[in-house]
PDB file of C-alpha atoms in Angstrom:
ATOM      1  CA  UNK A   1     -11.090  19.790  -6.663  1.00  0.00           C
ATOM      2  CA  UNK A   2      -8.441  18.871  -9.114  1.00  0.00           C
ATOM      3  CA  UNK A   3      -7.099  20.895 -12.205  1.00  0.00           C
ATOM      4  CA  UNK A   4      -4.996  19.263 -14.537  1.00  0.00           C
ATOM      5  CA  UNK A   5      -2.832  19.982 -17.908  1.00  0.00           C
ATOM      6  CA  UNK A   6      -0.168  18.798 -20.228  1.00  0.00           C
ATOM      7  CA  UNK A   7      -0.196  15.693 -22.768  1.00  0.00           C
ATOM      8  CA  UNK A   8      -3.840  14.861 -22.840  1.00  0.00           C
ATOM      9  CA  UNK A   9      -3.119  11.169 -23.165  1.00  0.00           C
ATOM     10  CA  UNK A  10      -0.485  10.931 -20.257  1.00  0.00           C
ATOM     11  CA  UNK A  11      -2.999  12.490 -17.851  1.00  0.00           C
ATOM     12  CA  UNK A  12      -3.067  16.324 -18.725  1.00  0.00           C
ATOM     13  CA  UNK A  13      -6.679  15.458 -19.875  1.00  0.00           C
ATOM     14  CA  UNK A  14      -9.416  14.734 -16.830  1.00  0.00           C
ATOM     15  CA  UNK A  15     -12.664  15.817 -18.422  1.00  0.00           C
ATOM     16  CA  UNK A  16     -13.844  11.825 -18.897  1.00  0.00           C
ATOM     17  CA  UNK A  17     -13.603  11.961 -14.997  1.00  0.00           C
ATOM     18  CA  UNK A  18     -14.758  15.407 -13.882  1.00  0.00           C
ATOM     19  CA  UNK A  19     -15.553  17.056 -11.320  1.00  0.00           C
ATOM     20  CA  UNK A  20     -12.827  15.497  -9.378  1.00  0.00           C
ATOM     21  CA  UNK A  21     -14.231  16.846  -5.968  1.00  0.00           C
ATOM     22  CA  UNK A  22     -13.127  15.666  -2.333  1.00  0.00           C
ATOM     23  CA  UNK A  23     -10.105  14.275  -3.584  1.00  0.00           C
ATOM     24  CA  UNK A  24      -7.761  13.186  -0.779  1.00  0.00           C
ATOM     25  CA  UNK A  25      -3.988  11.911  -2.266  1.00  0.00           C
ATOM     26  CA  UNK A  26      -2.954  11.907  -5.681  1.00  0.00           C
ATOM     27  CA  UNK A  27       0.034   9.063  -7.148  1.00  0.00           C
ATOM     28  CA  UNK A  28       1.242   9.259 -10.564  1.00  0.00           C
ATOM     29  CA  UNK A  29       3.126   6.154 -13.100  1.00  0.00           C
ATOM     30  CA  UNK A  30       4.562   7.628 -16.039  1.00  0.00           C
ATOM     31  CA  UNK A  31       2.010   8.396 -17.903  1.00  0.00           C
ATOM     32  CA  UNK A  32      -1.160   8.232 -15.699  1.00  0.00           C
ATOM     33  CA  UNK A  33      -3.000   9.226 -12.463  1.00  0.00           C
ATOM     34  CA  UNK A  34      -5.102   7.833  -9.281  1.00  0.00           C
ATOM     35  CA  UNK A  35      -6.580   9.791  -6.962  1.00  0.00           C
ATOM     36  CA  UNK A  36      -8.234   8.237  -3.588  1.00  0.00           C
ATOM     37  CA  UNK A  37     -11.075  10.006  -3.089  1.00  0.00           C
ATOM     38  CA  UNK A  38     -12.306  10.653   0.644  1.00  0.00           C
ATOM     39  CA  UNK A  39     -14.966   8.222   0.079  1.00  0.00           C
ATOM     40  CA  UNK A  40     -12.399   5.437   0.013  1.00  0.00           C
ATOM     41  CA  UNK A  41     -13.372   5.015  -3.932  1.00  0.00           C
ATOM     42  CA  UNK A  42     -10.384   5.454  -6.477  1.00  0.00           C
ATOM     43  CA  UNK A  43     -10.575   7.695  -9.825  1.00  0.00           C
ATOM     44  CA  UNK A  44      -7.774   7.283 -12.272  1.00  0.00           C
ATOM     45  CA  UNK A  45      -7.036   8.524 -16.024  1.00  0.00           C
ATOM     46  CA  UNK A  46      -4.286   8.348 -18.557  1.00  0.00           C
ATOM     47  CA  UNK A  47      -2.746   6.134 -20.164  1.00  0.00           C
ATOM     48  CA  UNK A  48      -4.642   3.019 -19.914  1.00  0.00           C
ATOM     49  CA  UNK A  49      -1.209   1.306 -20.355  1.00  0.00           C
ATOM     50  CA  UNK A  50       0.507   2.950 -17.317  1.00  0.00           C
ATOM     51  CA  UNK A  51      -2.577   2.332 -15.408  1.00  0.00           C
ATOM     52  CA  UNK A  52      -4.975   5.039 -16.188  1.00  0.00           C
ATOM     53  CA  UNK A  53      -7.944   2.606 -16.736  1.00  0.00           C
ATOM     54  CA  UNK A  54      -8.876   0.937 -13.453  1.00  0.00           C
ATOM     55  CA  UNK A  55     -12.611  -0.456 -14.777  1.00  0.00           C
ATOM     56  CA  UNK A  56     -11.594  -4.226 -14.666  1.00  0.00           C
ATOM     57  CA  UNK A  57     -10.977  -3.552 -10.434  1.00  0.00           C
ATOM     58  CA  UNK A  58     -13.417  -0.651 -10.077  1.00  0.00           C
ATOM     59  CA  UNK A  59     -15.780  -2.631  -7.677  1.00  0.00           C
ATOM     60  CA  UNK A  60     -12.808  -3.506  -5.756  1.00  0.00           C
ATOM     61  CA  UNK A  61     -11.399   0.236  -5.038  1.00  0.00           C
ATOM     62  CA  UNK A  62     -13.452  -0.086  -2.465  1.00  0.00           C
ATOM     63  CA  UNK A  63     -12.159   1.585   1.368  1.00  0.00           C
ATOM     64  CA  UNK A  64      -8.947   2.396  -0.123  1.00  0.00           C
ATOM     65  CA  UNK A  65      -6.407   3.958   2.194  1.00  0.00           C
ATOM     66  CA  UNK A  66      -3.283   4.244   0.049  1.00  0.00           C
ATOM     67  CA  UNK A  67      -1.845   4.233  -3.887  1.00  0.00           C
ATOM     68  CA  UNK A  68       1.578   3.148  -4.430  1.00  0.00           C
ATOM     69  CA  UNK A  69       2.765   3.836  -7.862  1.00  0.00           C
ATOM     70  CA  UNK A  70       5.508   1.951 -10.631  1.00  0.00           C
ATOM     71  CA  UNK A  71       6.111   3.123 -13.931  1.00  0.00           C
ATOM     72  CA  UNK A  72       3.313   1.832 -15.226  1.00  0.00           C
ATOM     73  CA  UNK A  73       0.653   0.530 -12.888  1.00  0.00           C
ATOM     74  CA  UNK A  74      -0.882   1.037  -8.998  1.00  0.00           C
ATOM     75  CA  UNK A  75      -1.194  -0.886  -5.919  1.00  0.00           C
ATOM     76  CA  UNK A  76      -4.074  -0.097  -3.812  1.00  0.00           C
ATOM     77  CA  UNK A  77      -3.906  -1.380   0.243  1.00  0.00           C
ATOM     78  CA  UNK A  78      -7.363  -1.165   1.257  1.00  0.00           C
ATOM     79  CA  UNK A  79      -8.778  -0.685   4.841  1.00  0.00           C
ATOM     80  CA  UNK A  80      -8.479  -4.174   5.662  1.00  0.00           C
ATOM     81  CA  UNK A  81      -4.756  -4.794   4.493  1.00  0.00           C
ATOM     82  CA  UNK A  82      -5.504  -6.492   1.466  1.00  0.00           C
ATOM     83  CA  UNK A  83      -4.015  -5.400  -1.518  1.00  0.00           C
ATOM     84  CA  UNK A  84      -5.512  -4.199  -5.516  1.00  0.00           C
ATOM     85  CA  UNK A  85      -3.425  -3.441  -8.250  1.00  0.00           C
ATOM     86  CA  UNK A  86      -3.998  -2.280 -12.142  1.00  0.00           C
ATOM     87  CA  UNK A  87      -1.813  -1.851 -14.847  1.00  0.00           C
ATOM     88  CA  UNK A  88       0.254  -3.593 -16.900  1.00  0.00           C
ATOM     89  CA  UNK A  89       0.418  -7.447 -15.506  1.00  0.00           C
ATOM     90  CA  UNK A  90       3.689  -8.528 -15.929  1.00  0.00           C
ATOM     91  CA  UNK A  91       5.286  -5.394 -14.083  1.00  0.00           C
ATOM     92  CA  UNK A  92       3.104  -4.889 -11.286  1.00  0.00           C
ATOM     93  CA  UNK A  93      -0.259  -4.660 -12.760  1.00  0.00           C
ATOM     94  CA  UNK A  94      -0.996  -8.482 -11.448  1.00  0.00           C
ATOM     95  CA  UNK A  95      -0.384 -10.122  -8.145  1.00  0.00           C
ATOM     96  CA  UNK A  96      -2.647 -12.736  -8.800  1.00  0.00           C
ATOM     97  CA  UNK A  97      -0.224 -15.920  -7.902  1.00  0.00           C
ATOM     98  CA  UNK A  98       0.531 -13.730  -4.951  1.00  0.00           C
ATOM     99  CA  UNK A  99      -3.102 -12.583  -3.844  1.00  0.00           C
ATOM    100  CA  UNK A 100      -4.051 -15.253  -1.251  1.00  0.00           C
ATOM    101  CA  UNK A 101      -0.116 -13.728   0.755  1.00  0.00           C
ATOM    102  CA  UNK A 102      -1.684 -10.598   0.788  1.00  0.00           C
ATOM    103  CA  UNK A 103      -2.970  -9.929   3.612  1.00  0.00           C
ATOM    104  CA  UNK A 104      -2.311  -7.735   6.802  1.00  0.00           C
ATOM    105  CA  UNK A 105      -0.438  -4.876   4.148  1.00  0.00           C
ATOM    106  CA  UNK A 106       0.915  -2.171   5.894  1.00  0.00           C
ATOM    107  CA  UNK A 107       3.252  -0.533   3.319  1.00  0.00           C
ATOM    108  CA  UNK A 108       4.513  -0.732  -0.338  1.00  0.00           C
ATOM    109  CA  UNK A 109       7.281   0.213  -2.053  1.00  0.00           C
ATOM    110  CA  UNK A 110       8.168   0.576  -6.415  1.00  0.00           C
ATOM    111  CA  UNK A 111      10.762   0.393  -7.982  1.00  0.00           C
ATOM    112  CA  UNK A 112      10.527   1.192 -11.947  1.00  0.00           C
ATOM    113  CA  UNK A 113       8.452  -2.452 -12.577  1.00  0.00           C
ATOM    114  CA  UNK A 114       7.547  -3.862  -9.523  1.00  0.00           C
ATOM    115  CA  UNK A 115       6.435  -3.541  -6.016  1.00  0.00           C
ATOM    116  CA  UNK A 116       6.840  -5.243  -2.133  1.00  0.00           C
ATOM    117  CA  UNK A 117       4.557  -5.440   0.292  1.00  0.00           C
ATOM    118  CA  UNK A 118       5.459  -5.260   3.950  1.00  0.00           C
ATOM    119  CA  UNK A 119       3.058  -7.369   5.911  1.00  0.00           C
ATOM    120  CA  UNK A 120       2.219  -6.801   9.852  1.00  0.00           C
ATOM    121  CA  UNK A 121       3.510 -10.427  10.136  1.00  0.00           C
ATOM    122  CA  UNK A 122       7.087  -8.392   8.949  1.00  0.00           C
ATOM    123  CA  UNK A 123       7.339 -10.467   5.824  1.00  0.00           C
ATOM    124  CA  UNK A 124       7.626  -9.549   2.464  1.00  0.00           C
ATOM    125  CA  UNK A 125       5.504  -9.968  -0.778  1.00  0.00           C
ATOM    126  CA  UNK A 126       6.896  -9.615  -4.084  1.00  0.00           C
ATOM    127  CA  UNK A 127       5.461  -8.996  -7.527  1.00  0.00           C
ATOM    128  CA  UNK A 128       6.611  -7.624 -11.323  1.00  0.00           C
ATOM    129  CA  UNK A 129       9.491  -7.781 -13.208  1.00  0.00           C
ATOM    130  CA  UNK A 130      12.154  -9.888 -11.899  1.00  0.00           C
ATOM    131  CA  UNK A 131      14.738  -8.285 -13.056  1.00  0.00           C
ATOM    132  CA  UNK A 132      13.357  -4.787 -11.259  1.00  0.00           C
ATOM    133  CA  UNK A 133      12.643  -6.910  -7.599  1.00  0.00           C
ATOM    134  CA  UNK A 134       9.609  -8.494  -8.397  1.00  0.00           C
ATOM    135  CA  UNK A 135      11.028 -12.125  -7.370  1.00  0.00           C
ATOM    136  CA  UNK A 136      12.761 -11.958  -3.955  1.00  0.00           C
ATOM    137  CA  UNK A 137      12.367 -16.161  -4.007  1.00  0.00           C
ATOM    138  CA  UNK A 138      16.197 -15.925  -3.477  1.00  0.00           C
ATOM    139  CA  UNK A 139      15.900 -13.842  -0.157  1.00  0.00           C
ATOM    140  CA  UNK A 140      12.794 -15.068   0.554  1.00  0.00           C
ATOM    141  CA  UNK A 141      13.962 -16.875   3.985  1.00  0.00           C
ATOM    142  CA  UNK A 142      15.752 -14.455   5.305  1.00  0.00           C
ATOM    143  CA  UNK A 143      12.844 -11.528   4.569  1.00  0.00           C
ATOM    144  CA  UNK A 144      12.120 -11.925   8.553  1.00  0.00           C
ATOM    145  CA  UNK A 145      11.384  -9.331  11.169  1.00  0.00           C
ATOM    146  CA  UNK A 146      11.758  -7.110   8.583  1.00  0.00           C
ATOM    147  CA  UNK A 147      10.663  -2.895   9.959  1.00  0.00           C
ATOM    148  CA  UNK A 148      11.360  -0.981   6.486  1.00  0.00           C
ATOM    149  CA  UNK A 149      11.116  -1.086   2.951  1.00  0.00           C
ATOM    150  CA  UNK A 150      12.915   1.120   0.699  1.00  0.00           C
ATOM    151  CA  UNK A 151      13.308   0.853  -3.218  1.00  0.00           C
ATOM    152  CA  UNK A 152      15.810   2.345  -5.889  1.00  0.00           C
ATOM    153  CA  UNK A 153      15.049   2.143  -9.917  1.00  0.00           C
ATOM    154  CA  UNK A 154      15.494  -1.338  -9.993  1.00  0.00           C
ATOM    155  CA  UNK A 155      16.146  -2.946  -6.369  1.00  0.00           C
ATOM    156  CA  UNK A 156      14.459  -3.315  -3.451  1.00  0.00           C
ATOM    157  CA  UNK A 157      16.331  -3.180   0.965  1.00  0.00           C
ATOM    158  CA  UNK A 158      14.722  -4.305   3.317  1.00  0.00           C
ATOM    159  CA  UNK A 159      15.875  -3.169   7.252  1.00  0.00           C
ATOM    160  CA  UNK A 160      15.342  -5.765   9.730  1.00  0.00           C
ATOM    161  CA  UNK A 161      14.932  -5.781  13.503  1.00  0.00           C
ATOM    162  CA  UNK A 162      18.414  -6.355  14.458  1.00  0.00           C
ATOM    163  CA  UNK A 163      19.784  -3.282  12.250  1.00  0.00           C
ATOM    164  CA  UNK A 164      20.812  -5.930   8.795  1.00  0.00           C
ATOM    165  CA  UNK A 165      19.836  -5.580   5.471  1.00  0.00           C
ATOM    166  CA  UNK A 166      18.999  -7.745   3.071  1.00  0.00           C
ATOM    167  CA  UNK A 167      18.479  -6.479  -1.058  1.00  0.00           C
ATOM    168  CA  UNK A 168      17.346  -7.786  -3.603  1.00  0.00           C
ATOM    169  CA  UNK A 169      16.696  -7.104  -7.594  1.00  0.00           C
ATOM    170  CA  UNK A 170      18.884  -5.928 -10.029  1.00  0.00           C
ATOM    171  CA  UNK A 171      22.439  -5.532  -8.743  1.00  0.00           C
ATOM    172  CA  UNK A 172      23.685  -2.318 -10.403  1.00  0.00           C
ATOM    173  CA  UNK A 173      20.814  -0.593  -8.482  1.00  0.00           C
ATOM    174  CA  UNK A 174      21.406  -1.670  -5.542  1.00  0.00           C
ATOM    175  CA  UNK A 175      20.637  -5.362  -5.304  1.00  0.00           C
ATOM    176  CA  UNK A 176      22.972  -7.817  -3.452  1.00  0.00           C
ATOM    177  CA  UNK A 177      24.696 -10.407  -6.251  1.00  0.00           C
ATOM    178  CA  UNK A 178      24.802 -12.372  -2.854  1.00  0.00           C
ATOM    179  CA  UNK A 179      21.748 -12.168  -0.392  1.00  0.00           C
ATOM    180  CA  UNK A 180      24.501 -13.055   2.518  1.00  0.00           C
ATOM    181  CA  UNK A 181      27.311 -10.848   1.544  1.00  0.00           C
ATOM    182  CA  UNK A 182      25.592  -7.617   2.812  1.00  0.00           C
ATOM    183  CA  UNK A 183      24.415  -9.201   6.358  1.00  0.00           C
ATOM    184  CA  UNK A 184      28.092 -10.565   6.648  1.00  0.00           C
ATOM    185  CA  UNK A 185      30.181  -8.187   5.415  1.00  0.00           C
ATOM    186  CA  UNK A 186      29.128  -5.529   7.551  1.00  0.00           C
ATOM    187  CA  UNK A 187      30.077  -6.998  11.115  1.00  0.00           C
ATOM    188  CA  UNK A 188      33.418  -8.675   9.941  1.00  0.00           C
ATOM    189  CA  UNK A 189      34.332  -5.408   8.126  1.00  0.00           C
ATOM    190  CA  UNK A 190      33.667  -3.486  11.240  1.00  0.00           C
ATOM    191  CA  UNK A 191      35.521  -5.641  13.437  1.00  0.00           C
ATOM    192  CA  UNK A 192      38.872  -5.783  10.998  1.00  0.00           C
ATOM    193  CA  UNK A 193      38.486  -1.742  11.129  1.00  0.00           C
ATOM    194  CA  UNK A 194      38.499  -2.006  14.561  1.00  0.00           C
ATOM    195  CA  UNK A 195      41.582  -4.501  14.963  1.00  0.00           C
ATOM    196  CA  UNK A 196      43.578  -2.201  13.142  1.00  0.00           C
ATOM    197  CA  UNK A 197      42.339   0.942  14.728  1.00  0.00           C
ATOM    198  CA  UNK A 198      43.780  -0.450  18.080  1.00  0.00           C
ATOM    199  CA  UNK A 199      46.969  -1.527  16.670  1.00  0.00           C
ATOM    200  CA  UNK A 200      47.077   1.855  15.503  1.00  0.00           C
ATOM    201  CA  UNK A 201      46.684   3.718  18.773  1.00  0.00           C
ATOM    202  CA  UNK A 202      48.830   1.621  21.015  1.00  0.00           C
ATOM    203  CA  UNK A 203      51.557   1.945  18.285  1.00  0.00           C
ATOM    204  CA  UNK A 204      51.110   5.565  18.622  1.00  0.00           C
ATOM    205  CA  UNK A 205      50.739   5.223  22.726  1.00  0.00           C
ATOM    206  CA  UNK A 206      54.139   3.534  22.294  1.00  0.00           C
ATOM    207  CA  UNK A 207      55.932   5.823  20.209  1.00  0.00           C
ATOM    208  CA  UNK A 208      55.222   8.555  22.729  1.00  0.00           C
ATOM    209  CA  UNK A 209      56.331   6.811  25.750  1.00  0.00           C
ATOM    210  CA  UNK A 210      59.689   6.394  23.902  1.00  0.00           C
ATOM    211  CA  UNK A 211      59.851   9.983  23.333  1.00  0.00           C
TER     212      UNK A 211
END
């Protein structure tokens, strides 16, 4: 069962949805609550701005196996990889014009106002606020083979299969200004480092041959 307290209308108030009995994960957004239930159904309540009023998906919380939260909505992967989501629409609440990509979900990640889906295909779905990583159209091509998600405030990394990664979203969070400068930089920097590591020790070898 589940006992709650605090601001009433930010979630420290569950009587409109008790008992909450057999109650298997809990995520929060700012202000509200879901909780999967071991039924696969979904209870959540809140803030009906931060997602604490799921009625308008209710018949689709069906199966659900796992509740990523943003600041101020959910994303529900269900048992078949597809993909529900409540909140506010323009930062995560939506993923309408993304719905039909959708498919095959094994993971999501939030930042602040938007999400990414990793798909078993290892591409990536975007959706939300732009400016938070909700458009990764200018990465989109190189979002390939990609094994990991991870997700700051505002910006999204994604690890790929050869050991690269490639960000996107905002760039004081994290976010590359240029989607190549983090694949390139890394090898070139390493192999400079390792020029003048050499140079170093065979300058050294030399000096203590003269001595």
């Amino acid at each position: 069962s589940v006992i709650t307290w605090g601001n009433p209308k930010n979630g420290g108030d569950s009587s409109l949805v008790q008992p909450l009995q057999n109650v298997k994960q809990i995520q929060a957004s700012q202000n509200a609550f879901a909780a999967i239930l071991f039924d696969g159904k979904v209870v959540t309540w809140g803030c009906p701005y931060s997602g604490g009023d799921s009625s308008k998906v209710a018949a689709q919380l069906e199966n659900v196996k796992e509740i990523q939260a943003n600041k101020v909505a959910f994303a529900a992967i269900l048992s078949n990889g597809e993909v529900v989501t409540w909140g506010l629409s323009n930062q995560g609440g939506c993923c309408a014009h993304v719905q039909t990509r959708l498919k095959g979900v094994k993971q999501i990640q939030a930042t602040r106002l938007a999400f990414a889906a990793l798909l078993s295909d290892e591409t990536v779905v975007t959706w939300g606020h732009p400016n938070f990583g909700g458009d990764s159209s200018r990465v989109h091509e190189k979002l390939q083979n990609v094994q990991q998600i991870h997700a700051t405030s505002a910006a999204f990394a994604a690890q790929l299969g050869n050991g690269t990664i490639v960000a996107w979203g905002d760039p004081n969070a994290g976010g590359e200004k240029d989607p190549a400068c983090l694949l390139q930089l890394v090898p070139s920097a390493m192999g400079i480092l390792g020029r003048r590591l050499s140079h170093i020790i065979s300058k050294a070898r030399a000096d203590l041959t003269e001595l």
